[in-house]
Amino acid sequence: MISKKMAKTLNQQINAELYSAYLYLSMSAYASHINMPGAAKWFFVQGQEETTHAHKIYGYLLDVGEPVTLEAIQKPPVTFKSVLAMFEAALSHEKKVTALINGLSNQAAGEKDNATQIFMQWFVTEQVEEEKNATEIIARIKMAGSSTGALMFIDKDLGHREFKG
Protein backbone atom coordinates (compact mmCIF):
# COMPACT_ATOMS: atom_id res chain seq x y z
CA MET A 1 0.00 0.00 0.00
CA ILE A 2 2.92 2.38 0.66
CA SER A 3 6.44 2.23 -0.74
CA LYS A 4 9.27 0.56 1.15
CA LYS A 5 11.06 3.93 1.12
CA MET A 6 8.05 5.58 2.78
CA ALA A 7 7.82 2.78 5.36
CA LYS A 8 11.50 3.25 6.17
CA THR A 9 11.08 7.02 6.57
CA LEU A 10 8.03 6.55 8.80
CA ASN A 11 9.98 4.08 10.95
CA GLN A 12 12.74 6.69 11.26
CA GLN A 13 10.10 9.20 12.37
CA ILE A 14 8.96 6.83 15.11
CA ASN A 15 12.53 6.92 16.40
CA ALA A 16 12.60 10.72 16.15
CA GLU A 17 9.34 10.99 18.10
CA LEU A 18 10.60 8.61 20.79
CA TYR A 19 13.83 10.61 21.03
CA SER A 20 11.67 13.70 21.49
CA ALA A 21 9.84 11.98 24.34
CA TYR A 22 13.17 10.99 25.87
CA LEU A 23 14.50 14.55 25.51
CA TYR A 24 11.44 16.01 27.21
CA LEU A 25 11.61 13.42 29.97
CA SER A 26 15.22 14.47 30.55
CA MET A 27 14.19 18.12 30.65
CA SER A 28 11.40 17.25 33.09
CA ALA A 29 13.85 15.46 35.36
CA TYR A 30 16.25 18.40 35.30
CA ALA A 31 13.47 20.91 35.95
CA SER A 32 12.43 18.82 38.96
CA HIS A 33 16.04 18.75 40.12
CA ILE A 34 16.27 22.56 40.06
CA ASN A 35 12.93 22.89 41.88
CA MET A 36 10.82 24.07 38.94
CA PRO A 37 7.82 21.73 39.30
CA GLY A 38 5.65 23.55 36.77
CA ALA A 39 8.27 23.32 34.04
CA ALA A 40 8.86 19.71 35.05
CA LYS A 41 5.19 18.91 34.54
CA TRP A 42 5.06 20.84 31.24
CA PHE A 43 8.02 18.86 29.86
CA PHE A 44 6.65 15.58 31.21
CA VAL A 45 3.32 16.16 29.43
CA GLN A 46 5.22 17.16 26.29
CA GLY A 47 7.05 13.84 26.47
CA GLN A 48 3.73 12.00 26.76
CA GLU A 49 2.51 13.79 23.63
CA GLU A 50 5.62 12.77 21.71
CA THR A 51 5.10 9.15 22.70
CA THR A 52 1.53 9.43 21.41
CA HIS A 53 2.88 10.76 18.10
CA ALA A 54 5.16 7.72 17.83
CA HIS A 55 2.19 5.45 18.56
CA LYS A 56 0.15 7.11 15.79
CA ILE A 57 2.86 6.38 13.23
CA TYR A 58 3.33 2.86 14.64
CA GLY A 59 -0.38 2.17 14.18
CA TYR A 60 -0.41 3.65 10.68
CA LEU A 61 2.44 1.42 9.56
CA LEU A 62 0.62 -1.63 10.86
CA ASP A 63 -2.62 -0.47 9.25
CA VAL A 64 -0.93 -0.30 5.83
CA GLY A 65 0.69 -3.70 6.27
CA GLU A 66 4.25 -2.57 6.88
CA PRO A 67 6.51 -3.79 9.68
CA VAL A 68 7.53 -1.51 12.52
CA THR A 69 11.29 -1.43 13.01
CA LEU A 70 12.42 0.10 16.31
CA GLU A 71 15.99 1.36 16.55
CA ALA A 72 18.13 2.53 19.48
CA ILE A 73 17.22 5.92 20.91
CA GLN A 74 20.02 8.48 21.22
CA LYS A 75 20.86 9.68 24.74
CA PRO A 76 19.51 13.20 25.38
CA PRO A 77 21.34 15.93 27.29
CA VAL A 78 20.79 15.71 31.05
CA THR A 79 21.68 19.21 32.26
CA PHE A 80 20.74 22.66 31.02
CA LYS A 81 21.95 26.18 31.80
CA SER A 82 18.53 27.49 32.79
CA VAL A 83 14.80 27.12 32.31
CA LEU A 84 15.07 29.55 29.39
CA ALA A 85 17.80 27.39 27.85
CA MET A 86 15.55 24.32 28.15
CA PHE A 87 12.70 26.00 26.30
CA GLU A 88 15.08 27.39 23.67
CA ALA A 89 16.43 23.86 23.19
CA ALA A 90 12.84 22.59 22.96
CA LEU A 91 12.03 25.15 20.25
CA SER A 92 15.18 24.29 18.33
CA HIS A 93 14.30 20.61 18.57
CA GLU A 94 10.71 21.21 17.43
CA LYS A 95 12.02 23.08 14.39
CA LYS A 96 14.07 19.99 13.49
CA VAL A 97 10.99 17.80 13.94
CA THR A 98 8.99 20.19 11.75
CA ALA A 99 11.58 19.76 9.00
CA LEU A 100 11.30 15.96 9.33
CA ILE A 101 7.50 16.09 9.20
CA ASN A 102 7.53 18.41 6.19
CA GLY A 103 9.98 16.06 4.51
CA LEU A 104 7.64 13.12 5.09
CA SER A 105 4.68 15.08 3.76
CA ASN A 106 6.67 16.14 0.70
CA GLN A 107 7.88 12.57 0.15
CA ALA A 108 4.28 11.33 0.26
CA ALA A 109 3.24 14.01 -2.24
CA GLY A 110 6.15 13.12 -4.51
CA GLU A 111 5.22 9.45 -4.40
CA LYS A 112 1.55 10.30 -5.01
CA ASP A 113 0.83 8.46 -1.74
CA ASN A 114 -2.45 10.15 -0.87
CA ALA A 115 -3.13 8.09 2.25
CA THR A 116 0.20 8.99 3.85
CA GLN A 117 -0.09 12.59 2.73
CA ILE A 118 -3.47 12.87 4.46
CA PHE A 119 -2.13 11.04 7.53
CA MET A 120 0.83 13.45 7.75
CA GLN A 121 -1.41 16.53 7.63
CA TRP A 122 -2.27 16.08 11.32
CA PHE A 123 1.45 16.18 12.16
CA VAL A 124 2.03 19.26 9.98
CA THR A 125 -0.70 21.09 11.89
CA GLU A 126 0.58 19.77 15.24
CA GLN A 127 4.06 21.16 14.55
CA VAL A 128 2.67 24.67 14.13
CA GLU A 129 1.22 24.37 17.64
CA GLU A 130 4.43 22.85 19.06
CA GLU A 131 6.59 25.72 17.82
CA LYS A 132 4.02 28.34 18.86
CA ASN A 133 3.82 26.99 22.42
CA ALA A 134 7.59 26.99 22.93
CA THR A 135 7.93 30.45 21.36
CA GLU A 136 5.29 31.93 23.66
CA ILE A 137 6.89 30.43 26.78
CA ILE A 138 10.31 31.72 25.75
CA ALA A 139 8.84 35.21 25.30
CA ARG A 140 7.25 35.08 28.76
CA ILE A 141 10.47 33.92 30.41
CA LYS A 142 12.42 36.68 28.65
CA MET A 143 9.87 39.26 29.81
CA ALA A 144 10.40 38.04 33.37
CA GLY A 145 14.07 38.91 33.05
CA SER A 146 15.87 38.50 36.34
CA SER A 147 12.67 38.59 38.40
CA THR A 148 12.57 35.40 40.43
CA GLY A 149 8.97 36.13 41.41
CA ALA A 150 7.89 36.43 37.78
CA LEU A 151 9.70 33.18 36.92
CA MET A 152 7.93 31.43 39.81
CA PHE A 153 4.58 32.72 38.50
CA ILE A 154 5.40 31.38 35.02
CA ASP A 155 6.46 28.06 36.55
CA LYS A 156 3.18 27.81 38.45
CA ASP A 157 1.25 28.48 35.24
CA LEU A 158 3.24 25.82 33.34
CA GLY A 159 2.20 23.31 36.00
CA HIS A 160 -1.44 23.56 34.93
CA ARG A 161 -0.78 21.72 31.67
CA GLU A 162 -2.69 18.45 31.32
CA PHE A 163 -2.13 15.55 28.98
CA LYS A 164 -4.94 15.38 26.44
CA GLY A 165 -3.88 12.15 24.77
PDB file of C-alpha atoms in Angstrom:
ATOM      1  CA  MET A   1       0.000   0.000   0.000  1.00  0.00           C
ATOM      2  CA  ILE A   2       2.920   2.382   0.656  1.00  0.00           C
ATOM      3  CA  SER A   3       6.441   2.230  -0.745  1.00  0.00           C
ATOM      4  CA  LYS A   4       9.268   0.556   1.150  1.00  0.00           C
ATOM      5  CA  LYS A   5      11.056   3.926   1.122  1.00  0.00           C
ATOM      6  CA  MET A   6       8.045   5.584   2.776  1.00  0.00           C
ATOM      7  CA  ALA A   7       7.821   2.783   5.358  1.00  0.00           C
ATOM      8  CA  LYS A   8      11.504   3.254   6.168  1.00  0.00           C
ATOM      9  CA  THR A   9      11.082   7.020   6.575  1.00  0.00           C
ATOM     10  CA  LEU A  10       8.030   6.553   8.800  1.00  0.00           C
ATOM     11  CA  ASN A  11       9.984   4.078  10.945  1.00  0.00           C
ATOM     12  CA  GLN A  12      12.735   6.688  11.264  1.00  0.00           C
ATOM     13  CA  GLN A  13      10.103   9.197  12.369  1.00  0.00           C
ATOM     14  CA  ILE A  14       8.957   6.831  15.108  1.00  0.00           C
ATOM     15  CA  ASN A  15      12.533   6.917  16.399  1.00  0.00           C
ATOM     16  CA  ALA A  16      12.602  10.722  16.153  1.00  0.00           C
ATOM     17  CA  GLU A  17       9.342  10.989  18.102  1.00  0.00           C
ATOM     18  CA  LEU A  18      10.597   8.610  20.791  1.00  0.00           C
ATOM     19  CA  TYR A  19      13.831  10.606  21.033  1.00  0.00           C
ATOM     20  CA  SER A  20      11.671  13.704  21.489  1.00  0.00           C
ATOM     21  CA  ALA A  21       9.837  11.979  24.341  1.00  0.00           C
ATOM     22  CA  TYR A  22      13.169  10.986  25.867  1.00  0.00           C
ATOM     23  CA  LEU A  23      14.503  14.548  25.509  1.00  0.00           C
ATOM     24  CA  TYR A  24      11.437  16.015  27.211  1.00  0.00           C
ATOM     25  CA  LEU A  25      11.608  13.417  29.972  1.00  0.00           C
ATOM     26  CA  SER A  26      15.220  14.468  30.554  1.00  0.00           C
ATOM     27  CA  MET A  27      14.186  18.122  30.650  1.00  0.00           C
ATOM     28  CA  SER A  28      11.405  17.248  33.091  1.00  0.00           C
ATOM     29  CA  ALA A  29      13.853  15.461  35.364  1.00  0.00           C
ATOM     30  CA  TYR A  30      16.252  18.401  35.298  1.00  0.00           C
ATOM     31  CA  ALA A  31      13.467  20.915  35.946  1.00  0.00           C
ATOM     32  CA  SER A  32      12.425  18.825  38.958  1.00  0.00           C
ATOM     33  CA  HIS A  33      16.043  18.747  40.122  1.00  0.00           C
ATOM     34  CA  ILE A  34      16.273  22.565  40.057  1.00  0.00           C
ATOM     35  CA  ASN A  35      12.929  22.894  41.878  1.00  0.00           C
ATOM     36  CA  MET A  36      10.815  24.074  38.940  1.00  0.00           C
ATOM     37  CA  PRO A  37       7.822  21.729  39.297  1.00  0.00           C
ATOM     38  CA  GLY A  38       5.648  23.547  36.769  1.00  0.00           C
ATOM     39  CA  ALA A  39       8.269  23.323  34.039  1.00  0.00           C
ATOM     40  CA  ALA A  40       8.862  19.707  35.045  1.00  0.00           C
ATOM     41  CA  LYS A  41       5.187  18.910  34.539  1.00  0.00           C
ATOM     42  CA  TRP A  42       5.060  20.835  31.241  1.00  0.00           C
ATOM     43  CA  PHE A  43       8.020  18.859  29.861  1.00  0.00           C
ATOM     44  CA  PHE A  44       6.647  15.575  31.210  1.00  0.00           C
ATOM     45  CA  VAL A  45       3.319  16.159  29.430  1.00  0.00           C
ATOM     46  CA  GLN A  46       5.218  17.161  26.290  1.00  0.00           C
ATOM     47  CA  GLY A  47       7.047  13.842  26.469  1.00  0.00           C
ATOM     48  CA  GLN A  48       3.735  11.999  26.761  1.00  0.00           C
ATOM     49  CA  GLU A  49       2.506  13.789  23.630  1.00  0.00           C
ATOM     50  CA  GLU A  50       5.622  12.769  21.712  1.00  0.00           C
ATOM     51  CA  THR A  51       5.098   9.149  22.700  1.00  0.00           C
ATOM     52  CA  THR A  52       1.533   9.427  21.415  1.00  0.00           C
ATOM     53  CA  HIS A  53       2.884  10.760  18.105  1.00  0.00           C
ATOM     54  CA  ALA A  54       5.162   7.716  17.825  1.00  0.00           C
ATOM     55  CA  HIS A  55       2.195   5.448  18.557  1.00  0.00           C
ATOM     56  CA  LYS A  56       0.150   7.105  15.788  1.00  0.00           C
ATOM     57  CA  ILE A  57       2.857   6.376  13.227  1.00  0.00           C
ATOM     58  CA  TYR A  58       3.327   2.864  14.641  1.00  0.00           C
ATOM     59  CA  GLY A  59      -0.379   2.175  14.177  1.00  0.00           C
ATOM     60  CA  TYR A  60      -0.408   3.654  10.681  1.00  0.00           C
ATOM     61  CA  LEU A  61       2.439   1.423   9.556  1.00  0.00           C
ATOM     62  CA  LEU A  62       0.623  -1.632  10.863  1.00  0.00           C
ATOM     63  CA  ASP A  63      -2.623  -0.474   9.245  1.00  0.00           C
ATOM     64  CA  VAL A  64      -0.930  -0.297   5.827  1.00  0.00           C
ATOM     65  CA  GLY A  65       0.689  -3.699   6.275  1.00  0.00           C
ATOM     66  CA  GLU A  66       4.250  -2.566   6.883  1.00  0.00           C
ATOM     67  CA  PRO A  67       6.514  -3.786   9.678  1.00  0.00           C
ATOM     68  CA  VAL A  68       7.531  -1.506  12.518  1.00  0.00           C
ATOM     69  CA  THR A  69      11.288  -1.427  13.013  1.00  0.00           C
ATOM     70  CA  LEU A  70      12.422   0.098  16.306  1.00  0.00           C
ATOM     71  CA  GLU A  71      15.985   1.364  16.554  1.00  0.00           C
ATOM     72  CA  ALA A  72      18.127   2.528  19.479  1.00  0.00           C
ATOM     73  CA  ILE A  73      17.223   5.924  20.907  1.00  0.00           C
ATOM     74  CA  GLN A  74      20.017   8.478  21.222  1.00  0.00           C
ATOM     75  CA  LYS A  75      20.864   9.683  24.743  1.00  0.00           C
ATOM     76  CA  PRO A  76      19.508  13.201  25.378  1.00  0.00           C
ATOM     77  CA  PRO A  77      21.335  15.933  27.295  1.00  0.00           C
ATOM     78  CA  VAL A  78      20.788  15.708  31.052  1.00  0.00           C
ATOM     79  CA  THR A  79      21.682  19.207  32.263  1.00  0.00           C
ATOM     80  CA  PHE A  80      20.736  22.659  31.015  1.00  0.00           C
ATOM     81  CA  LYS A  81      21.953  26.182  31.797  1.00  0.00           C
ATOM     82  CA  SER A  82      18.526  27.490  32.788  1.00  0.00           C
ATOM     83  CA  VAL A  83      14.797  27.116  32.305  1.00  0.00           C
ATOM     84  CA  LEU A  84      15.073  29.546  29.394  1.00  0.00           C
ATOM     85  CA  ALA A  85      17.801  27.386  27.852  1.00  0.00           C
ATOM     86  CA  MET A  86      15.546  24.320  28.151  1.00  0.00           C
ATOM     87  CA  PHE A  87      12.702  25.999  26.299  1.00  0.00           C
ATOM     88  CA  GLU A  88      15.082  27.393  23.674  1.00  0.00           C
ATOM     89  CA  ALA A  89      16.431  23.859  23.186  1.00  0.00           C
ATOM     90  CA  ALA A  90      12.844  22.592  22.962  1.00  0.00           C
ATOM     91  CA  LEU A  91      12.031  25.147  20.253  1.00  0.00           C
ATOM     92  CA  SER A  92      15.180  24.288  18.326  1.00  0.00           C
ATOM     93  CA  HIS A  93      14.297  20.613  18.568  1.00  0.00           C
ATOM     94  CA  GLU A  94      10.715  21.211  17.430  1.00  0.00           C
ATOM     95  CA  LYS A  95      12.018  23.081  14.385  1.00  0.00           C
ATOM     96  CA  LYS A  96      14.066  19.994  13.490  1.00  0.00           C
ATOM     97  CA  VAL A  97      10.992  17.798  13.943  1.00  0.00           C
ATOM     98  CA  THR A  98       8.988  20.186  11.753  1.00  0.00           C
ATOM     99  CA  ALA A  99      11.580  19.757   9.004  1.00  0.00           C
ATOM    100  CA  LEU A 100      11.296  15.962   9.327  1.00  0.00           C
ATOM    101  CA  ILE A 101       7.496  16.093   9.204  1.00  0.00           C
ATOM    102  CA  ASN A 102       7.531  18.412   6.193  1.00  0.00           C
ATOM    103  CA  GLY A 103       9.984  16.058   4.513  1.00  0.00           C
ATOM    104  CA  LEU A 104       7.642  13.120   5.090  1.00  0.00           C
ATOM    105  CA  SER A 105       4.676  15.076   3.758  1.00  0.00           C
ATOM    106  CA  ASN A 106       6.672  16.140   0.699  1.00  0.00           C
ATOM    107  CA  GLN A 107       7.876  12.574   0.153  1.00  0.00           C
ATOM    108  CA  ALA A 108       4.278  11.331   0.261  1.00  0.00           C
ATOM    109  CA  ALA A 109       3.238  14.009  -2.243  1.00  0.00           C
ATOM    110  CA  GLY A 110       6.155  13.119  -4.514  1.00  0.00           C
ATOM    111  CA  GLU A 111       5.216   9.447  -4.401  1.00  0.00           C
ATOM    112  CA  LYS A 112       1.551  10.303  -5.009  1.00  0.00           C
ATOM    113  CA  ASP A 113       0.827   8.461  -1.744  1.00  0.00           C
ATOM    114  CA  ASN A 114      -2.449  10.149  -0.872  1.00  0.00           C
ATOM    115  CA  ALA A 115      -3.129   8.094   2.247  1.00  0.00           C
ATOM    116  CA  THR A 116       0.204   8.987   3.850  1.00  0.00           C
ATOM    117  CA  GLN A 117      -0.086  12.589   2.727  1.00  0.00           C
ATOM    118  CA  ILE A 118      -3.471  12.871   4.461  1.00  0.00           C
ATOM    119  CA  PHE A 119      -2.130  11.044   7.529  1.00  0.00           C
ATOM    120  CA  MET A 120       0.826  13.448   7.747  1.00  0.00           C
ATOM    121  CA  GLN A 121      -1.413  16.528   7.628  1.00  0.00           C
ATOM    122  CA  TRP A 122      -2.273  16.075  11.323  1.00  0.00           C
ATOM    123  CA  PHE A 123       1.448  16.179  12.157  1.00  0.00           C
ATOM    124  CA  VAL A 124       2.033  19.258   9.976  1.00  0.00           C
ATOM    125  CA  THR A 125      -0.700  21.094  11.887  1.00  0.00           C
ATOM    126  CA  GLU A 126       0.578  19.774  15.235  1.00  0.00           C
ATOM    127  CA  GLN A 127       4.061  21.159  14.555  1.00  0.00           C
ATOM    128  CA  VAL A 128       2.669  24.669  14.126  1.00  0.00           C
ATOM    129  CA  GLU A 129       1.222  24.371  17.636  1.00  0.00           C
ATOM    130  CA  GLU A 130       4.430  22.847  19.064  1.00  0.00           C
ATOM    131  CA  GLU A 131       6.591  25.721  17.822  1.00  0.00           C
ATOM    132  CA  LYS A 132       4.019  28.340  18.857  1.00  0.00           C
ATOM    133  CA  ASN A 133       3.820  26.986  22.422  1.00  0.00           C
ATOM    134  CA  ALA A 134       7.590  26.993  22.931  1.00  0.00           C
ATOM    135  CA  THR A 135       7.933  30.454  21.356  1.00  0.00           C
ATOM    136  CA  GLU A 136       5.289  31.927  23.663  1.00  0.00           C
ATOM    137  CA  ILE A 137       6.887  30.431  26.782  1.00  0.00           C
ATOM    138  CA  ILE A 138      10.313  31.723  25.753  1.00  0.00           C
ATOM    139  CA  ALA A 139       8.844  35.215  25.296  1.00  0.00           C
ATOM    140  CA  ARG A 140       7.254  35.081  28.760  1.00  0.00           C
ATOM    141  CA  ILE A 141      10.474  33.920  30.408  1.00  0.00           C
ATOM    142  CA  LYS A 142      12.423  36.681  28.649  1.00  0.00           C
ATOM    143  CA  MET A 143       9.867  39.258  29.812  1.00  0.00           C
ATOM    144  CA  ALA A 144      10.400  38.038  33.374  1.00  0.00           C
ATOM    145  CA  GLY A 145      14.074  38.906  33.053  1.00  0.00           C
ATOM    146  CA  SER A 146      15.874  38.496  36.339  1.00  0.00           C
ATOM    147  CA  SER A 147      12.669  38.594  38.404  1.00  0.00           C
ATOM    148  CA  THR A 148      12.570  35.396  40.428  1.00  0.00           C
ATOM    149  CA  GLY A 149       8.973  36.132  41.407  1.00  0.00           C
ATOM    150  CA  ALA A 150       7.890  36.425  37.775  1.00  0.00           C
ATOM    151  CA  LEU A 151       9.696  33.183  36.924  1.00  0.00           C
ATOM    152  CA  MET A 152       7.932  31.426  39.811  1.00  0.00           C
ATOM    153  CA  PHE A 153       4.584  32.725  38.502  1.00  0.00           C
ATOM    154  CA  ILE A 154       5.395  31.383  35.021  1.00  0.00           C
ATOM    155  CA  ASP A 155       6.461  28.064  36.550  1.00  0.00           C
ATOM    156  CA  LYS A 156       3.178  27.806  38.454  1.00  0.00           C
ATOM    157  CA  ASP A 157       1.252  28.482  35.236  1.00  0.00           C
ATOM    158  CA  LEU A 158       3.245  25.825  33.344  1.00  0.00           C
ATOM    159  CA  GLY A 159       2.205  23.312  35.996  1.00  0.00           C
ATOM    160  CA  HIS A 160      -1.440  23.557  34.926  1.00  0.00           C
ATOM    161  CA  ARG A 161      -0.779  21.718  31.669  1.00  0.00           C
ATOM    162  CA  GLU A 162      -2.691  18.454  31.322  1.00  0.00           C
ATOM    163  CA  PHE A 163      -2.128  15.552  28.976  1.00  0.00           C
ATOM    164  CA  LYS A 164      -4.941  15.383  26.436  1.00  0.00           C
ATOM    165  CA  GLY A 165      -3.884  12.147  24.773  1.00  0.00           C
TER     166      GLY A 165
END
